[in-house]
Short mmCIF file of C-alpha atoms in Angstrom, two decimals:
data_model
loop_
_atom_site.label_atom_id
_atom_site.label_comp_id
_atom_site.label_asym_id
_atom_site.label_seq_id
_atom_site.Cartn_x
_atom_site.Cartn_y
_atom_site.Cartn_z
CA UNK A 1190 55.37 111.91 85.82
CA UNK A 1191 54.12 113.08 81.89
CA UNK A 1192 51.88 115.84 84.12
CA UNK A 1193 55.16 117.48 85.92
CA UNK A 1194 57.44 117.03 82.27
CA UNK A 1195 54.71 119.44 80.25
CA UNK A 1196 55.20 122.10 83.11
CA UNK A 1197 59.14 121.30 81.40
CA UNK A 1198 57.74 122.31 78.02
CA UNK A 1199 57.75 126.00 78.69
CA UNK A 1200 61.25 125.76 79.53
CA UNK A 1201 63.55 128.39 77.54
CA UNK A 1202 67.01 127.22 78.15
CA UNK A 1203 68.68 124.16 77.80
CA UNK A 1204 70.09 123.74 80.94
CA UNK A 1205 66.90 124.43 83.11
CA UNK A 1206 65.82 121.66 81.01
CA UNK A 1207 68.45 119.56 82.07
CA UNK A 1208 68.31 120.43 86.19
CA UNK A 1209 64.21 119.37 85.89
CA UNK A 1210 65.03 116.08 84.03
CA UNK A 1211 68.19 114.88 86.30
CA UNK A 1212 66.16 116.02 89.75
CA UNK A 1213 63.47 113.61 87.95
CA UNK A 1214 65.43 110.71 87.26
CA UNK A 1215 66.77 110.62 90.59
CA UNK A 1216 64.22 110.07 92.30
CA UNK A 1217 64.54 106.59 91.62
CA UNK A 1218 68.40 106.50 92.55
CA UNK A 1219 69.31 103.77 94.51
CA UNK A 1220 66.21 102.56 95.89
CA UNK A 1221 66.36 98.45 95.98
CA UNK A 1222 63.69 95.66 96.14
CA UNK A 1223 64.56 91.78 96.41
CA UNK A 1224 64.85 89.95 92.98
CA UNK A 1225 64.37 93.43 90.99
CA UNK A 1226 65.91 96.11 88.86
CA UNK A 1227 64.49 99.34 90.28
CA UNK A 1228 66.20 101.50 88.14
CA UNK A 1229 64.87 98.93 85.03
CA UNK A 1230 62.05 98.63 85.91
CA UNK A 1231 60.65 102.36 86.43
CA UNK A 1232 63.50 104.18 83.74
CA UNK A 1233 62.43 101.68 81.03
CA UNK A 1234 58.66 101.65 82.25
CA UNK A 1235 58.45 105.35 82.14
CA UNK A 1236 60.09 104.76 78.26
CA UNK A 1237 57.64 102.50 77.37
CA UNK A 1238 54.54 104.99 78.78
CA UNK A 1239 56.26 108.35 77.66
CA UNK A 1240 56.06 106.61 73.54
CA UNK A 1241 52.57 104.96 74.70
CA UNK A 1242 51.42 108.28 75.43
CA UNK A 1243 52.07 110.43 72.28
CA UNK A 1244 51.39 113.58 73.30
CA UNK A 1245 53.99 116.46 73.10
CA UNK A 1246 55.66 115.72 77.17
CA UNK A 1247 56.06 112.60 76.44
CA UNK A 1248 58.46 113.11 73.72
CA UNK A 1249 59.98 115.90 75.65
CA UNK A 1250 60.68 112.85 78.71
CA UNK A 1251 62.56 110.64 75.78
CA UNK A 1252 64.09 113.12 74.92
CA UNK A 1253 65.60 113.80 78.38
CA UNK A 1254 66.80 110.05 78.49
CA UNK A 1255 67.83 109.89 75.42
CA UNK A 1256 70.22 112.47 76.96
CA UNK A 1257 70.63 111.90 80.62
CA UNK A 1258 69.74 108.25 80.63
CA UNK A 1259 71.96 106.14 83.34
CA UNK A 1260 72.20 102.92 81.00
CA UNK A 1261 73.32 103.23 77.20
CA UNK A 1262 69.99 100.38 76.51
CA UNK A 1263 68.18 103.52 78.62
CA UNK A 1264 69.07 105.74 75.90
CA UNK A 1265 68.72 103.35 73.12
CA UNK A 1266 65.45 102.88 74.17
CA UNK A 1267 64.66 106.34 74.56
CA UNK A 1268 65.63 106.97 70.93
CA UNK A 1269 63.71 104.14 69.13
CA UNK A 1270 60.74 106.69 71.22
CA UNK A 1271 61.62 109.48 69.77
CA UNK A 1272 61.72 108.43 66.59
CA UNK A 1273 58.19 107.13 66.85
CA UNK A 1274 56.66 109.48 67.92
CA UNK A 1275 57.97 112.19 65.27
CA UNK A 1276 57.05 109.79 62.22
CA UNK A 1277 53.86 110.34 64.18
CA UNK A 1278 54.10 114.19 63.37
CA UNK A 1279 55.59 115.13 67.19
CA UNK A 1280 57.12 117.88 67.51
CA UNK A 1281 60.15 118.31 70.38
CA UNK A 1282 61.00 121.72 72.28
CA UNK A 1283 63.40 124.32 70.93
CA UNK A 1284 65.86 122.68 73.51
CA UNK A 1285 65.45 118.80 73.32
CA UNK A 1286 68.40 118.82 70.16
CA UNK A 1287 70.72 120.32 72.88
CA UNK A 1288 70.49 117.87 76.07
CA UNK A 1289 73.67 116.81 77.04
CA UNK A 1290 75.26 119.05 74.14
CA UNK A 1291 78.02 120.76 75.37
CA UNK A 1292 81.38 120.89 75.38
CA UNK A 1293 84.10 120.67 78.19
CA UNK A 1294 86.48 124.27 78.40
CA UNK A 1295 88.26 123.39 81.21
CA UNK A 1296 88.20 121.63 85.36
CA UNK A 1297 90.49 122.81 88.16
CA UNK A 1298 90.84 121.29 91.81
CA UNK A 1299 90.46 123.31 94.78
CA UNK A 1300 91.97 122.11 98.18
CA UNK A 1301 94.45 122.44 100.81
CA UNK A 1302 96.91 121.37 102.29
CA UNK A 1303 95.02 118.57 104.56
CA UNK A 1304 93.57 116.96 101.45
CA UNK A 1305 90.36 115.53 102.83
CA UNK A 1306 88.42 116.75 100.00
CA UNK A 1307 88.42 117.94 96.03
CA UNK A 1308 85.70 120.79 93.96
CA UNK A 1309 85.85 118.99 91.28
CA UNK A 1310 85.39 122.64 88.88
CA UNK A 1311 84.38 122.04 85.42
CA UNK A 1312 83.37 124.64 82.74
CA UNK A 1313 81.53 123.69 80.03
CA UNK A 1314 79.87 125.53 76.88
CA UNK A 1315 77.04 125.22 74.30
CA UNK A 1316 78.50 127.84 72.04
CA UNK A 1317 80.43 127.51 68.98
CA UNK A 1318 84.43 129.10 69.71
CA UNK A 1319 85.30 132.68 68.43
CA UNK A 1320 87.39 134.39 66.23
CA UNK A 1321 90.38 133.49 68.19
CA UNK A 1322 89.44 130.44 69.70
CA UNK A 1323 88.15 130.24 72.46
CA UNK A 1324 85.17 129.31 74.16
CA UNK A 1325 83.34 130.84 76.23
CA UNK A 1326 81.65 129.42 79.38
CA UNK A 1327 78.06 128.69 79.75
CA UNK A 1328 77.71 126.85 83.15
CA UNK A 1329 80.17 125.09 85.77
CA UNK A 1330 79.64 121.73 87.21
CA UNK A 1331 81.30 122.34 90.49
CA UNK A 1332 81.65 117.69 92.37
CA UNK A 1333 82.67 117.15 95.88
CA UNK A 1334 85.35 114.14 96.34
CA UNK A 1335 85.51 113.10 100.03
CA UNK A 1336 88.72 110.84 99.89
CA UNK A 1337 88.19 110.32 104.03
CA UNK A 1338 85.26 108.28 102.65
CA UNK A 1339 86.91 106.55 99.87
CA UNK A 1340 87.12 109.14 97.00
CA UNK A 1341 82.89 109.26 97.15
CA UNK A 1342 81.09 112.08 95.45
CA UNK A 1343 79.60 114.19 98.50
CA UNK A 1344 78.19 117.28 97.05
CA UNK A 1345 77.22 119.04 93.49
CA UNK A 1346 75.65 121.83 91.93
CA UNK A 1347 76.23 123.97 89.29
CA UNK A 1348 76.33 127.75 88.54
CA UNK A 1349 75.71 130.06 85.98
CA UNK A 1350 78.26 132.52 87.25
CA UNK A 1351 80.93 131.03 86.50
CA UNK A 1352 83.59 134.72 86.14
CA UNK A 1353 82.56 134.71 89.98
CA UNK A 1354 83.55 130.84 91.19
CA UNK A 1355 86.35 131.03 89.68
CA UNK A 1356 87.74 134.61 90.88
CA UNK A 1357 86.94 133.53 94.05
CA UNK A 1358 89.14 130.17 94.24
CA UNK A 1359 91.63 131.79 93.31
CA UNK A 1360 91.03 134.44 95.72
CA UNK A 1361 91.11 132.13 98.22
CA UNK A 1362 93.93 130.19 96.95
CA UNK A 1363 95.90 134.16 96.99
CA UNK A 1364 94.98 134.67 100.73
CA UNK A 1365 95.60 131.40 102.08
CA UNK A 1366 98.97 129.48 102.15
CA UNK A 1367 97.56 126.20 102.78
CA UNK A 1368 94.72 126.65 100.03
CA UNK A 1369 95.51 125.39 96.63
CA UNK A 1370 93.74 125.79 93.32
CA UNK A 1371 94.72 124.49 89.44
CA UNK A 1372 94.17 123.63 86.25
CA UNK A 1373 93.85 119.50 85.37
CA UNK A 1374 93.98 118.10 81.98
CA UNK A 1375 90.40 116.73 80.23
CA UNK A 1376 91.87 113.58 80.38
CA UNK A 1377 93.23 113.29 83.97
CA UNK A 1378 89.66 115.06 85.47
CA UNK A 1379 87.52 112.32 83.21
CA UNK A 1380 89.56 109.32 84.83
CA UNK A 1381 89.34 110.88 88.61
CA UNK A 1382 85.34 111.88 88.07
CA UNK A 1383 85.17 108.67 85.87
CA UNK A 1384 86.41 106.59 88.57
CA UNK A 1385 84.65 109.33 92.12
CA UNK A 1386 81.17 107.89 89.98
CA UNK A 1387 81.69 104.54 89.79
CA UNK A 1388 82.60 104.21 93.50
CA UNK A 1389 79.72 106.31 94.26
CA UNK A 1390 77.07 104.35 92.27
CA UNK A 1391 78.91 100.73 94.18
CA UNK A 1392 77.78 102.02 97.52
CA UNK A 1393 74.14 102.87 96.34
CA UNK A 1394 73.72 99.96 94.20
CA UNK A 1395 74.74 97.65 96.98
CA UNK A 1396 78.06 96.47 94.95
CA UNK A 1397 81.23 97.96 97.05
CA UNK A 1398 82.18 95.44 98.75
CA UNK A 1399 82.59 92.63 96.03
CA UNK A 1400 86.25 92.20 95.52
CA UNK A 1401 86.18 91.55 91.76
CA UNK A 1402 85.61 94.94 90.79
CA UNK A 1403 88.34 96.17 92.09
CA UNK A 1404 91.24 96.28 95.46
CA UNK A 1405 88.46 99.11 97.61
CA UNK A 1406 86.16 98.05 100.48
CA UNK A 1407 82.84 99.83 101.15
CA UNK A 1408 83.28 102.63 102.69
CA UNK A 1409 82.13 102.49 106.46
CA UNK A 1410 80.11 104.43 108.24
CA UNK A 1411 78.71 105.48 105.03
CA UNK A 1412 75.08 104.14 103.32
CA UNK A 1413 73.31 104.44 100.48
CA UNK A 1414 71.23 106.22 102.51
CA UNK A 1415 73.66 109.28 102.86
CA UNK A 1416 74.12 109.67 99.10
CA UNK A 1417 70.31 109.41 98.58
CA UNK A 1418 68.94 112.29 98.93
CA UNK A 1419 69.17 115.84 97.97
CA UNK A 1420 71.23 117.15 95.22
CA UNK A 1421 73.72 114.37 94.16
CA UNK A 1422 70.40 112.58 93.83
CA UNK A 1423 69.12 115.46 91.78
CA UNK A 1424 72.12 115.84 89.96
CA UNK A 1425 73.96 112.66 89.14
CA UNK A 1426 72.38 111.43 85.73
CA UNK A 1427 73.80 114.92 84.92
CA UNK A 1428 76.90 114.64 86.11
CA UNK A 1429 77.44 111.32 84.71
CA UNK A 1430 76.66 112.75 81.15
CA UNK A 1431 79.17 115.69 81.79
CA UNK A 1432 81.36 112.82 82.63
CA UNK A 1433 81.09 111.39 79.30
CA UNK A 1434 81.61 114.61 77.23
CA UNK A 1435 85.16 114.49 78.58
CA UNK A 1436 87.76 112.92 76.25
CA UNK A 1437 89.12 110.33 76.80
CA UNK A 1438 93.80 110.48 76.94
CA UNK A 1439 95.59 109.53 74.06
CA UNK A 1440 95.96 105.60 73.01
CA UNK A 1441 99.08 104.76 75.20
CA UNK A 1442 98.60 107.23 78.20
CA UNK A 1443 97.13 106.57 81.58
CA UNK A 1444 95.59 108.47 83.46
CA UNK A 1445 95.13 106.32 86.80
CA UNK A 1446 94.53 108.56 89.57
CA UNK A 1447 95.35 105.87 91.97
CA UNK A 1448 98.44 104.64 92.31
CA UNK A 1449 98.46 100.97 93.25
CA UNK A 1450 100.12 99.47 95.56
CA UNK A 1451 100.87 95.84 95.91
CA UNK A 1452 101.78 94.11 98.70
CA UNK A 1453 105.83 94.33 98.16
CA UNK A 1454 105.55 97.77 97.82
CA UNK A 1455 102.80 97.62 100.74
CA UNK A 1456 105.93 96.03 103.01
CA UNK A 1457 109.03 98.21 101.62
CA UNK A 1458 106.76 101.25 103.41
CA UNK A 1459 105.89 100.13 106.53
CA UNK A 1460 109.63 98.81 107.11
CA UNK A 1461 111.04 102.41 106.54
CA UNK A 1462 108.46 103.56 109.24
CA UNK A 1463 109.37 101.27 111.58
CA UNK A 1464 112.88 101.05 111.01
CA UNK A 1465 112.94 105.53 111.22
CA UNK A 1466 113.39 107.38 114.06
CA UNK A 1467 109.93 108.59 114.51
CA UNK A 1468 109.29 104.68 115.67
CA UNK A 1469 111.70 104.51 117.72
CA UNK A 1470 110.46 104.80 121.08
CA UNK A 1471 107.06 101.76 119.72
CA UNK A 1472 107.50 99.32 123.03
CA UNK A 1473 105.63 96.71 120.82
CA UNK A 1474 107.99 95.69 117.51
CA UNK A 1475 104.97 93.29 116.68
CA UNK A 1476 101.89 95.05 117.51
CA UNK A 1477 103.56 98.20 116.17
CA UNK A 1478 103.83 96.38 112.89
CA UNK A 1479 100.25 94.86 112.56
CA UNK A 1480 99.18 99.16 113.43
CA UNK A 1481 101.20 100.03 110.29
CA UNK A 1482 99.55 97.72 108.51
CA UNK A 1483 96.37 98.42 109.70
CA UNK A 1484 97.03 102.46 108.96
CA UNK A 1485 99.11 101.70 104.99
CA UNK A 1486 96.17 99.50 103.98
CA UNK A 1487 93.18 102.11 105.04
CA UNK A 1488 95.01 104.76 102.85
CA UNK A 1489 96.47 102.39 100.03
CA UNK A 1490 92.50 100.96 100.12
CA UNK A 1491 91.00 103.95 100.68
CA UNK A 1492 91.88 107.12 99.92
CA UNK A 1493 92.99 106.73 97.15
CA UNK A 1494 96.26 105.24 97.21
CA UNK A 1495 97.54 107.90 99.41
CA UNK A 1496 99.11 106.02 103.05
CA UNK A 1497 101.36 108.89 103.76
CA UNK A 1498 98.51 111.30 103.47
CA UNK A 1499 97.53 112.39 107.00
CA UNK A 1500 94.63 114.95 107.97
CA UNK A 1501 92.82 115.51 111.46
CA UNK A 1502 89.45 114.15 109.15
CA UNK A 1503 91.67 111.23 108.01
CA UNK A 1504 92.40 110.32 111.67
CA UNK A 1505 88.67 110.19 113.31
CA UNK A 1506 87.55 108.51 110.13
CA UNK A 1507 90.21 105.72 110.47
CA UNK A 1508 89.82 105.52 114.39
CA UNK A 1509 86.47 105.35 115.17
CA UNK A 1510 84.75 104.24 111.44
CA UNK A 1511 87.21 102.07 109.54
CA UNK A 1512 88.70 100.02 112.09
CA UNK A 1513 85.83 99.32 114.10
CA UNK A 1514 84.00 98.09 111.63
CA UNK A 1515 86.94 96.44 109.73
CA UNK A 1516 89.44 94.74 111.71
CA UNK A 1517 89.82 92.49 114.74
CA UNK A 1518 93.07 94.00 116.91
CA UNK A 1519 94.60 91.87 119.56
CA UNK A 1520 94.51 93.57 122.85
CA UNK A 1521 98.20 94.42 122.14
CA UNK A 1522 97.01 96.14 119.07
CA UNK A 1523 94.14 98.12 120.07
CA UNK A 1524 96.58 99.83 123.35
CA UNK A 1525 99.39 100.72 120.87
CA UNK A 1526 97.49 101.01 117.74
CA UNK A 1527 97.01 105.09 119.38
CA UNK A 1528 101.00 105.35 119.78
CA UNK A 1529 101.71 103.95 116.05
CA UNK A 1530 99.03 106.31 114.89
CA UNK A 1531 100.94 109.11 115.86
CA UNK A 1532 104.47 107.82 115.19
CA UNK A 1533 103.29 107.46 111.44
CA UNK A 1534 101.53 111.40 111.72
CA UNK A 1535 104.69 112.53 112.49
CA UNK A 1536 107.00 110.13 109.78
CA UNK A 1537 104.58 111.18 106.95
CA UNK A 1538 104.07 114.47 107.67
CA UNK A 1539 108.23 115.15 107.99
CA UNK A 1540 108.55 113.06 104.24
CA UNK A 1541 105.37 114.94 102.52
CA UNK A 1542 106.36 118.54 104.05
CA UNK A 1543 103.08 118.93 106.08
CA UNK A 1544 103.78 122.60 107.78
CA UNK A 1545 104.09 121.66 111.33
CA UNK A 1546 101.33 123.55 112.69
CA UNK A 1547 99.32 121.32 110.54
CA UNK A 1548 101.06 118.38 111.81
CA UNK A 1549 99.87 119.62 115.24
CA UNK A 1550 96.39 120.03 114.62
CA UNK A 1551 97.08 115.90 113.52
CA UNK A 1552 98.35 114.59 116.31
CA UNK A 1553 95.80 116.32 118.20
CA UNK A 1554 93.10 114.47 116.79
CA UNK A 1555 94.98 111.48 117.81
CA UNK A 1556 95.49 112.36 121.43
CA UNK A 1557 91.54 113.55 121.30
CA UNK A 1558 90.03 110.84 119.75
CA UNK A 1559 92.01 108.47 121.76
CA UNK A 1560 89.52 108.32 124.60
CA UNK A 1561 86.51 108.36 122.11
CA UNK A 1562 88.19 104.82 120.40
CA UNK A 1563 88.86 102.84 123.25
CA UNK A 1564 85.05 103.42 123.51
CA UNK A 1565 84.36 102.74 120.47
CA UNK A 1566 86.31 99.67 119.35
CA UNK A 1567 84.99 96.49 121.13
CA UNK A 1568 87.09 92.76 119.72
CA UNK A 1569 83.99 91.67 117.97
CA UNK A 1570 84.88 88.59 118.12
CA UNK A 1571 84.35 88.08 122.45
CA UNK A 1572 81.07 87.93 122.23
CA UNK A 1573 80.99 85.30 119.50
CA UNK A 1574 83.40 83.13 122.35
CA UNK A 1575 86.05 82.97 119.78
CA UNK A 1576 89.86 82.45 121.03
CA UNK A 1577 92.32 84.59 119.22
CA UNK A 1578 93.75 81.45 117.78
CA UNK A 1579 89.94 80.98 116.22
CA UNK A 1580 90.40 85.25 115.24
CA UNK A 1581 94.16 84.66 113.63
CA UNK A 1582 92.66 81.61 111.64
CA UNK A 1583 89.46 83.21 110.13
CA UNK A 1584 90.90 86.65 109.67
CA UNK A 1585 95.01 86.34 108.31
CA UNK A 1586 93.71 89.94 106.57
CA UNK A 1587 92.14 91.28 110.05
CA UNK A 1588 88.80 91.98 108.12
CA UNK A 1589 86.19 91.96 110.45
CA UNK A 1590 83.18 92.13 107.85
CA UNK A 1591 84.16 88.81 106.09
CA UNK A 1592 84.01 87.31 109.85
CA UNK A 1593 80.99 85.56 109.50
CA UNK A 1594 80.63 84.70 105.67
CA UNK A 1595 83.93 82.80 106.38
CA UNK A 1596 82.39 80.86 109.25
CA UNK A 1597 79.60 80.03 107.25
CA UNK A 1598 82.06 78.93 104.65
CA UNK A 1599 84.64 76.77 106.97
CA UNK A 1600 82.95 76.74 111.07
CA UNK A 1601 85.77 74.09 111.78
CA UNK A 1602 88.23 77.35 111.70
CA UNK A 1603 86.41 78.77 114.89
CA UNK A 1604 86.87 75.28 116.85
CA UNK A 1605 89.91 73.48 118.54
CA UNK A 1606 89.51 70.19 116.30
CA UNK A 1607 92.67 71.55 113.40
CA UNK A 1608 94.44 73.80 115.91
CA UNK A 1609 97.21 70.77 116.37
CA UNK A 1610 97.85 70.66 112.05
CA UNK A 1611 97.13 74.67 110.96
CA UNK A 1612 99.46 73.90 107.45
CA UNK A 1613 96.55 70.70 106.43
CA UNK A 1614 93.72 73.22 107.47
CA UNK A 1615 95.04 76.44 105.47
CA UNK A 1616 92.28 77.52 103.11
CA UNK A 1617 94.97 79.72 101.71
CA UNK A 1618 95.13 76.66 99.60
CA UNK A 1619 93.37 73.60 97.75
CA UNK A 1620 94.45 71.18 100.19
CA UNK A 1621 93.68 72.60 103.34
CA UNK A 1622 90.08 73.36 101.86
CA UNK A 1623 89.13 70.46 100.82
CA UNK A 1624 90.17 68.83 103.98
CA UNK A 1625 88.19 71.43 105.61
CA UNK A 1626 85.38 70.94 103.90
CA UNK A 1627 85.58 66.80 103.68
CA UNK A 1628 86.00 67.13 107.20
CA UNK A 1629 83.34 69.69 108.02
CA UNK A 1630 80.17 67.39 105.44
CA UNK A 1631 81.04 63.40 105.59
CA UNK A 1632 83.84 63.20 109.04
CA UNK A 1633 86.74 62.15 107.05
CA UNK A 1634 90.17 63.65 107.48
CA UNK A 1635 93.38 62.59 105.81
CA UNK A 1636 96.56 63.51 107.28
CA UNK A 1637 99.65 64.72 105.56
CA UNK A 1638 101.51 62.87 108.56
CA UNK A 1639 100.21 59.91 110.90
CA UNK A 1640 98.80 60.54 113.47
CA UNK A 1641 98.27 58.90 117.30
CA UNK A 1642 94.58 57.94 116.44
CA UNK A 1643 93.64 60.68 119.23
CA UNK A 1644 93.43 64.44 118.68
CA UNK A 1645 95.83 67.07 118.82
CA UNK A 1646 95.92 69.63 121.24
CA UNK A 1647 93.20 68.16 123.88
CA UNK A 1648 93.82 64.38 124.18
CA UNK A 1649 89.74 63.79 122.99
CA UNK A 1650 88.90 60.76 121.00
CA UNK A 1651 88.79 61.74 117.11
CA UNK A 1652 85.35 61.93 116.21
CA UNK A 1653 86.34 61.92 112.14
CA UNK A 1654 87.69 58.62 110.60
CA UNK A 1655 90.69 58.72 107.98
CA UNK A 1656 89.82 58.35 104.59
CA UNK A 1657 88.87 55.09 103.25
CA UNK A 1658 89.26 54.46 99.45
CA UNK A 1659 88.45 57.55 97.31
CA UNK A 1660 84.07 57.62 96.34
CA UNK A 1661 84.37 59.65 92.36
CA UNK A 1662 81.57 61.03 93.36
CA UNK A 1663 82.13 63.04 96.74
CA UNK A 1664 85.14 63.67 95.50
CA UNK A 1665 83.03 65.55 92.00
CA UNK A 1666 80.77 67.27 95.20
CA UNK A 1667 84.08 67.89 97.14
CA UNK A 1668 85.05 70.06 94.15
CA UNK A 1669 82.30 71.96 93.84
CA UNK A 1670 81.88 73.23 97.37
CA UNK A 1671 85.17 73.71 97.26
CA UNK A 1672 84.73 76.85 94.91
CA UNK A 1673 81.97 77.92 96.38
CA UNK A 1674 83.62 78.29 99.80
CA UNK A 1675 86.19 79.73 97.91
CA UNK A 1676 84.42 81.90 96.72
CA UNK A 1677 82.22 82.70 100.29
CA UNK A 1678 85.73 83.30 101.95
CA UNK A 1679 87.12 85.80 99.56
CA UNK A 1680 83.39 87.67 99.24
CA UNK A 1681 83.12 87.42 95.18
CA UNK A 1682 80.46 88.39 94.93
CA UNK A 1683 79.48 90.16 97.42
CA UNK A 1684 76.14 89.24 97.05
CA UNK A 1685 76.29 85.11 97.22
CA UNK A 1686 76.15 85.75 101.66
CA UNK A 1687 74.03 88.52 100.87
CA UNK A 1688 71.51 85.38 99.54
CA UNK A 1689 73.63 82.97 101.65
CA UNK A 1690 71.65 85.31 104.62
CA UNK A 1691 68.39 85.98 103.40
CA UNK A 1692 68.07 82.16 103.08
CA UNK A 1693 69.52 81.63 106.88
CA UNK A 1694 66.71 83.97 107.57
CA UNK A 1695 63.73 82.67 106.73
CA UNK A 1696 64.84 79.54 108.34
CA UNK A 1697 67.01 77.12 106.30
CA UNK A 1698 69.80 75.26 107.00
CA UNK A 1699 73.39 75.25 106.57
CA UNK A 1700 73.28 71.91 104.34
CA UNK A 1701 70.29 73.30 102.20
CA UNK A 1702 71.61 76.28 101.63
CA UNK A 1703 74.84 75.27 100.33
CA UNK A 1704 73.29 72.80 98.44
CA UNK A 1705 71.24 76.08 97.55
CA UNK A 1706 74.22 78.35 95.55
CA UNK A 1707 76.03 75.68 94.48
CA UNK A 1708 73.17 74.62 92.31
CA UNK A 1709 73.11 78.55 91.41
CA UNK A 1710 76.67 78.66 91.05
CA UNK A 1711 76.95 76.00 88.58
CA UNK A 1712 73.81 77.30 86.36
CA UNK A 1713 75.43 80.53 86.35
CA UNK A 1714 76.39 81.12 82.67
CA UNK A 1715 78.24 84.73 83.75
CA UNK A 1716 79.20 86.62 86.18
CA UNK A 1717 76.20 88.90 85.53
CA UNK A 1718 74.29 86.06 85.59
CA UNK A 1719 75.40 84.38 88.75
CA UNK A 1720 74.84 88.25 90.46
CA UNK A 1721 71.29 88.44 88.52
CA UNK A 1722 70.70 84.46 89.94
CA UNK A 1723 71.29 85.47 93.93
CA UNK A 1724 69.65 88.73 93.58
CA UNK A 1725 67.04 86.27 93.39
CA UNK A 1726 67.09 84.48 95.80
#
């Protein structure tokens, strides 16, 4: 890397150096090895090596990491290395002092009525304001946000032909009735792009499924490999640096780009849809209600809080990727889903005043995708031998991605043993969780109501025994197991279940894995320490 950096010393323009070093830092972006922080190992290792080199190329590398480093610790270490080399009499290239020293001029967004993607155009300048107080832009950074994949960054590019770019965008908006081009407030753009950067980074690092980081879910059909190649990886460090140059919103002013949809708000939206004329012809009201809930959840959690936005691409993403990867549909729901979705398209299109031509195109996409949906969607619970009642107990939210870890946390929910007393074995309550764990770990059952000594549903003799007395040590153990089981049920943090899978894959039995996870959970000093310990398992 230092040998490559020597060639950069001859560069004259800071933008060229920023692009080159951003590509350099992107060579290991998203690389993951079990038990190892690759970003820290290579990033800080490069800083240490550059400082020890005692050469101008090393000073150039340190200047670039100070401006473009992917973490505050990296930038601080690089700055300390620069000070050490300058004290030895080394001189940095002329462009080094200008790395990252830009001023935001304006931000625009270009999109169309469907709203599948936003092309965010950020203009930056290095010059001082002229006599009129304006800043002539030096370059434009164009970022493509894909809302069908959860608002991720999908592409980035840079141009110095700013005037030509803006004219092309304005001309498209003038000539195309469905195209939009408008200016954003700088602080609003910072909020929008910061969220996109965060979500993209979470997918790349594998943390996207962690509910503790927010209500969003990992985009189905998008992997880290889809994001770490090409221009996005090469420009990611530059993008992160540029977004930091955008101003924060004024104190007390919120510029959150995503509306918050609480459970009651989603229920009201579903009720309004089901009471509409568009939903009047749906014959199975229960299945229609469940399908509407999934459509709304997808729009709120994946599509930047926009359940009413409809488009052909969104329909395809929902039917062919999100539903098969995230939701367990009952047979009647599978049959109803295309019809409910078509009614939703007509209803949402009228509420958002989407032109009839675009509503028609979206409806065509629904019916064209239905055949592929029928072939793609398979009841994922069927190969596991689970009855629908067990699926309902394990997946009250329909989130198929949680099935394996919830069965691991509470295996009795997949059995018929607890069928007769669902309220006593409710995993959403502390009492229900303790009852499940007591029965699972110790073969004891403490019923809320008297039973006749036989199994509730099958008439078979119960294999468990009633609780006799209270063992303090056993109660403390139940407390610890309950906290672990609750985290497994919620999937928090995401790498808790990942660590359990690794141990199971290495042949460790379930009790051993549970004991190890419990020990790690209660020995960690913080959530970040817990994640580090789990990654090391």
